[in-house]
Amino acid sequence: MMEFEIGYLGLLITSFLAATFLPITSEVFLVSMLVLGYDPWITLFYATIGNAGGGWFNFVIGRLGKPQWLERLKVPKNKILRWKDKVQRYGQWLGLLSWLPFIGDIMSVALGFFRAPWISSFSFILIGKFLRYLVIVALFVLGWL
């Protein structure tokens, strides 16, 4: 049984790291575990919690961020204004799209940086991550992956 515990823990950690700016893909790890016979519902749970945790981490980093950091990183003013406009227009709903590669990480940080409500932002990040992994697990269980 120890091997299963390490497997699920590995999925949790991989999913967390994949939600940060590190170039890691958790989908391959998730599908590999399913191929090896791991329980689909448990893998769905750990992948979702890990990836949502990474999204929440990004949100908190954004919340702690300071405008001076963006200046030091030489982020163009027009990009900052564009993300501010998106957060003001769509708010925490952007969290539903936080699963998207590359841009999803930026969305989570922007939600925090531009002070979107944290409870609803966290909720939408969780829902978005869950739906993404649910589709992957469902496709596998149905034999389409």
GROMACS .gro file of C-alpha atoms in nm:
model
  145
    1MET     CA    1   0.000   0.000   0.000
    2MET     CA    2   0.291   0.238   0.056
    3GLU     CA    3   0.347   0.259  -0.320
    4PHE     CA    4  -0.007   0.396  -0.365
    5GLU     CA    5   0.043   0.658  -0.097
    6ILE     CA    6   0.363   0.778  -0.262
    7GLY     CA    7   0.191   0.772  -0.602
    8TYR     CA    8  -0.094   0.993  -0.489
    9LEU     CA    9   0.144   1.221  -0.301
   10GLY     CA   10   0.355   1.245  -0.617
   11LEU     CA   11   0.045   1.340  -0.816
   12LEU     CA   12  -0.047   1.604  -0.559
   13ILE     CA   13   0.301   1.758  -0.571
   14THR     CA   14   0.327   1.738  -0.951
   15SER     CA   15  -0.016   1.896  -0.990
   16PHE     CA   16   0.076   2.174  -0.749
   17LEU     CA   17   0.401   2.251  -0.930
   18ALA     CA   18   0.229   2.236  -1.270
   19ALA     CA   19   0.002   2.521  -1.159
   20THR     CA   20   0.303   2.745  -1.096
   21PHE     CA   21   0.536   2.891  -1.356
   22LEU     CA   22   0.743   2.572  -1.367
   23PRO     CA   23   0.722   2.392  -1.702
   24ILE     CA   24   0.564   2.073  -1.569
   25THR     CA   25   0.264   1.888  -1.709
   26SER     CA   26   0.047   1.704  -1.462
   27GLU     CA   27  -0.182   1.549  -1.725
   28VAL     CA   28   0.082   1.297  -1.833
   29PHE     CA   29   0.143   1.199  -1.470
   30LEU     CA   30  -0.232   1.166  -1.408
   31VAL     CA   31  -0.295   0.949  -1.715
   32SER     CA   32   0.011   0.736  -1.631
   33MET     CA   33  -0.134   0.667  -1.288
   34LEU     CA   34  -0.469   0.573  -1.442
   35VAL     CA   35  -0.295   0.335  -1.684
   36LEU     CA   36  -0.119   0.176  -1.385
   37GLY     CA   37  -0.456   0.108  -1.223
   38TYR     CA   38  -0.485   0.385  -0.969
   39ASP     CA   39  -0.840   0.473  -0.867
   40PRO     CA   40  -0.988   0.737  -1.103
   41TRP     CA   41  -1.180   0.920  -0.828
   42ILE     CA   42  -0.883   0.938  -0.594
   43THR     CA   43  -0.651   1.056  -0.873
   44LEU     CA   44  -0.912   1.318  -0.966
   45PHE     CA   45  -0.918   1.436  -0.605
   46TYR     CA   46  -0.540   1.463  -0.562
   47ALA     CA   47  -0.481   1.622  -0.902
   48THR     CA   48  -0.754   1.880  -0.837
   49ILE     CA   49  -0.637   1.968  -0.486
   50GLY     CA   50  -0.273   1.992  -0.592
   51ASN     CA   51  -0.341   2.203  -0.899
   52ALA     CA   52  -0.592   2.427  -0.719
   53GLY     CA   53  -0.336   2.469  -0.440
   54GLY     CA   54  -0.083   2.587  -0.698
   55GLY     CA   55  -0.340   2.831  -0.837
   56TRP     CA   56  -0.410   2.959  -0.488
   57PHE     CA   57  -0.036   2.996  -0.431
   58ASN     CA   58  -0.016   3.211  -0.746
   59PHE     CA   59  -0.310   3.418  -0.622
   60VAL     CA   60  -0.137   3.482  -0.288
   61ILE     CA   61   0.190   3.573  -0.464
   62GLY     CA   62  -0.011   3.824  -0.668
   63ARG     CA   63  -0.183   3.958  -0.357
   64LEU     CA   64   0.156   4.011  -0.191
   65GLY     CA   65   0.293   4.174  -0.506
   66LYS     CA   66   0.389   4.538  -0.533
   67PRO     CA   67   0.378   4.762  -0.842
   68GLN     CA   68   0.754   4.819  -0.801
   69TRP     CA   69   0.814   4.449  -0.870
   70LEU     CA   70   0.648   4.481  -1.209
   71GLU     CA   71   0.868   4.780  -1.288
   72ARG     CA   72   1.182   4.585  -1.192
   73LEU     CA   73   1.069   4.292  -1.406
   74LYS     CA   74   1.017   4.542  -1.689
   75VAL     CA   75   0.657   4.433  -1.749
   76PRO     CA   76   0.518   4.670  -2.014
   77LYS     CA   77   0.261   4.917  -1.882
   78ASN     CA   78   0.011   4.818  -2.153
   79LYS     CA   79   0.017   4.453  -2.035
   80ILE     CA   80  -0.044   4.561  -1.677
   81LEU     CA   81  -0.337   4.779  -1.784
   82ARG     CA   82  -0.477   4.501  -2.004
   83TRP     CA   83  -0.475   4.252  -1.714
   84LYS     CA   84  -0.620   4.511  -1.478
   85ASP     CA   85  -0.903   4.570  -1.725
   86LYS     CA   86  -0.967   4.194  -1.753
   87VAL     CA   87  -0.981   4.150  -1.377
   88GLN     CA   88  -1.210   4.452  -1.339
   89ARG     CA   89  -1.435   4.332  -1.621
   90TYR     CA   90  -1.456   3.959  -1.542
   91GLY     CA   91  -1.338   3.947  -1.181
   92GLN     CA   92  -1.314   3.616  -1.005
   93TRP     CA   93  -1.476   3.440  -1.306
   94LEU     CA   94  -1.128   3.438  -1.461
   95GLY     CA   95  -1.046   3.170  -1.205
   96LEU     CA   96  -1.251   2.924  -1.412
   97LEU     CA   97  -0.989   2.957  -1.686
   98SER     CA   98  -0.688   2.929  -1.457
   99TRP     CA   99  -0.626   2.575  -1.587
  100LEU     CA  100  -0.520   2.706  -1.929
  101PRO     CA  101  -0.151   2.652  -2.008
  102PHE     CA  102   0.075   2.956  -1.955
  103ILE     CA  103  -0.201   3.218  -1.936
  104GLY     CA  104  -0.376   3.045  -1.644
  105ASP     CA  105  -0.081   3.110  -1.413
  106ILE     CA  106  -0.088   3.477  -1.507
  107MET     CA  107  -0.465   3.489  -1.446
  108SER     CA  108  -0.426   3.356  -1.093
  109VAL     CA  109  -0.150   3.606  -1.014
  110ALA     CA  110  -0.349   3.891  -1.170
  111LEU     CA  111  -0.657   3.803  -0.964
  112GLY     CA  112  -0.449   3.838  -0.650
  113PHE     CA  113  -0.253   4.142  -0.764
  114PHE     CA  114  -0.563   4.339  -0.862
  115ARG     CA  115  -0.744   4.238  -0.544
  116ALA     CA  116  -1.024   4.016  -0.674
  117PRO     CA  117  -1.233   3.873  -0.387
  118TRP     CA  118  -1.032   3.583  -0.252
  119ILE     CA  119  -1.306   3.338  -0.148
  120SER     CA  120  -1.487   3.348  -0.480
  121SER     CA  121  -1.157   3.354  -0.672
  122PHE     CA  122  -1.037   3.045  -0.484
  123SER     CA  123  -1.373   2.878  -0.549
  124PHE     CA  124  -1.362   2.945  -0.923
  125ILE     CA  125  -0.999   2.833  -0.946
  126LEU     CA  126  -1.098   2.507  -0.773
  127ILE     CA  127  -1.398   2.454  -1.003
  128GLY     CA  128  -1.193   2.522  -1.317
  129LYS     CA  129  -0.916   2.284  -1.214
  130PHE     CA  130  -1.168   2.015  -1.115
  131LEU     CA  131  -1.353   2.034  -1.448
  132ARG     CA  132  -1.030   2.005  -1.644
  133TYR     CA  133  -0.919   1.692  -1.459
  134LEU     CA  134  -1.273   1.549  -1.465
  135VAL     CA  135  -1.268   1.563  -1.845
  136ILE     CA  136  -0.930   1.386  -1.857
  137VAL     CA  137  -1.037   1.113  -1.613
  138ALA     CA  138  -1.373   1.068  -1.789
  139LEU     CA  139  -1.205   1.035  -2.129
  140PHE     CA  140  -0.973   0.771  -1.983
  141VAL     CA  141  -1.251   0.576  -1.811
  142LEU     CA  142  -1.458   0.583  -2.133
  143GLY     CA  143  -1.158   0.445  -2.322
  144TRP     CA  144  -1.111   0.754  -2.538
  145LEU     CA  145  -0.763   0.827  -2.403
   0.00000   0.00000   0.00000
